[in-house]
PDB file of C-alpha atoms in Angstrom:
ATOM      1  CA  UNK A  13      -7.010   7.472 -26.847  1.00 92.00           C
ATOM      2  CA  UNK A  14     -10.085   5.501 -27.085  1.00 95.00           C
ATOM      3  CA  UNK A  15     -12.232   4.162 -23.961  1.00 95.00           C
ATOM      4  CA  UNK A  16     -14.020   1.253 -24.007  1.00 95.00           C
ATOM      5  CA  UNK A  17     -16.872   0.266 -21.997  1.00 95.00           C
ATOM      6  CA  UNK A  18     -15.183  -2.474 -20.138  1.00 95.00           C
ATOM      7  CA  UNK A  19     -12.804   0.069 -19.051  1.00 96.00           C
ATOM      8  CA  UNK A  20     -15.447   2.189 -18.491  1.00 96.00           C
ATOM      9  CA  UNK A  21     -17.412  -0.137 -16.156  1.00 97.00           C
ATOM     10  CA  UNK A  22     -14.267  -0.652 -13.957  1.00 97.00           C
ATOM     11  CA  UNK A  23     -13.456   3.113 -13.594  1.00 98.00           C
ATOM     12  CA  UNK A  24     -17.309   3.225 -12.392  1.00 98.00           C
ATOM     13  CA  UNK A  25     -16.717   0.345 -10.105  1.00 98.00           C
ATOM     14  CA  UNK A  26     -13.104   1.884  -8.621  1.00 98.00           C
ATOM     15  CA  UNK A  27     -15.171   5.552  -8.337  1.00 98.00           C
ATOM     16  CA  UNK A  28     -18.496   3.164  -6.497  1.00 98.00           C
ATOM     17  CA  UNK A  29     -15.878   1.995  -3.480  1.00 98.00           C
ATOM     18  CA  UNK A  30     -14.485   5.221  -3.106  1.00 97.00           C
ATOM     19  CA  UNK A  31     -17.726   6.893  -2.435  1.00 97.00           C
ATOM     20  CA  UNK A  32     -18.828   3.878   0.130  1.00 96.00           C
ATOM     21  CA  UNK A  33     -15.346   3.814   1.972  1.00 96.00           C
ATOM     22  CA  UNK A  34     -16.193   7.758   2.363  1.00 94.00           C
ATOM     23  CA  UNK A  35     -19.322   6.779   3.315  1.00 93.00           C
ATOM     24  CA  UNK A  36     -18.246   4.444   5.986  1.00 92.00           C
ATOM     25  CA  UNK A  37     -15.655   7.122   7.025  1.00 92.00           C
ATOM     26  CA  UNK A  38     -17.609   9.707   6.903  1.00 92.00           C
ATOM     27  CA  UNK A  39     -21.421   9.290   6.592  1.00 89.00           C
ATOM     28  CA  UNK A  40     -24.009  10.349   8.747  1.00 84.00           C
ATOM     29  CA  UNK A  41     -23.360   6.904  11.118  1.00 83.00           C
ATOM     30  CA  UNK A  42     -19.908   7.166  10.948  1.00 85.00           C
ATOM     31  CA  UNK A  43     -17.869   8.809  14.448  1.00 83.00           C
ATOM     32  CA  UNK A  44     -16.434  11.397  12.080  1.00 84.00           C
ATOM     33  CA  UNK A  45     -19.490  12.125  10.224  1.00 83.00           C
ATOM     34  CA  UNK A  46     -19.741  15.600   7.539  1.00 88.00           C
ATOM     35  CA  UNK A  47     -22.546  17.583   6.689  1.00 88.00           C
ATOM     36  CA  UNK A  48     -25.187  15.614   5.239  1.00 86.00           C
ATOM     37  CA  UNK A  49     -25.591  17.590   1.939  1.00 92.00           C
ATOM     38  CA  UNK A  50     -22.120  15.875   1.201  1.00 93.00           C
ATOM     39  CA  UNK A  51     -23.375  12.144   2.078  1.00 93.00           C
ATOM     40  CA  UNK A  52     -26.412  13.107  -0.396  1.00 94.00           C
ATOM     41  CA  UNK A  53     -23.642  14.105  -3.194  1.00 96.00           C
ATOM     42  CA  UNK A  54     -21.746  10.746  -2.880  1.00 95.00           C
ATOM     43  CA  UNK A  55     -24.964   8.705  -2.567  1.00 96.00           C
ATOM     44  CA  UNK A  56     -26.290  10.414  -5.891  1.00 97.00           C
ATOM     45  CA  UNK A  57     -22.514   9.567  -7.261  1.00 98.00           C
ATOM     46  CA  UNK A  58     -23.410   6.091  -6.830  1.00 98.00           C
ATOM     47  CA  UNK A  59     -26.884   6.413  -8.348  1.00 98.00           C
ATOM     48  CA  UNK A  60     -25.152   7.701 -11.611  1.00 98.00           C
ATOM     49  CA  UNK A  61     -22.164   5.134 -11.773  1.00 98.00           C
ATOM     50  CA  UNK A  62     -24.376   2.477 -11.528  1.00 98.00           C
ATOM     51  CA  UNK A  63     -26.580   4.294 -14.646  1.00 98.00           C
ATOM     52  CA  UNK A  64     -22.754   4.702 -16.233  1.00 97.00           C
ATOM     53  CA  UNK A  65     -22.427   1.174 -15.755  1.00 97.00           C
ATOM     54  CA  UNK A  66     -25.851  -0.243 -16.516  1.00 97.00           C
ATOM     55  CA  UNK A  67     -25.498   1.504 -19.822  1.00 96.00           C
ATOM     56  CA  UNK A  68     -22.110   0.236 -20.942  1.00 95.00           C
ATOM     57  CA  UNK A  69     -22.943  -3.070 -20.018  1.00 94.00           C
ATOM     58  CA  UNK A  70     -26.649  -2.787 -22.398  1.00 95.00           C
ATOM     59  CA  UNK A  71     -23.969  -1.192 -25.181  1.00 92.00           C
ATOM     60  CA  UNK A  72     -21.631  -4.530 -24.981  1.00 90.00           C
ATOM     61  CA  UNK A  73     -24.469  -6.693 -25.042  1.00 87.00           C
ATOM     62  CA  UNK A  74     -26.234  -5.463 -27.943  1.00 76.00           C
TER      63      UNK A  74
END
């Protein structure tokens, strides 16, 4: 099975909402919030799809 990097960029994008709908639901703001260190996971989540994504999109325009 081969992955390409349009494929790629929409798994990142699918994996980017996830973490901000947890966020919303669960952040430190949010009436159900969790422990912060797990609001500092999903916002360095985000911080690494969008490197994922920045890179696959440099690799399709090259």
């Amino acid at each position: 099975m081969k992955i390409t990097y349009a494929e790629l960029v929409e798994w990142a994008e699918a994996q980017k909402r996830q973490k901000f709908t947890w966020l919303d639901d669960h952040g430190p703001n949010s009436k159900r919030a969790r422990p912060e260190t797990e609001s500092e996971n999903k916002m360095r989540d985000i911080v690494m799809l969008d490197a994922v994504i920045s890179i696959c999109k440099a690799r399709t325009a090259a």
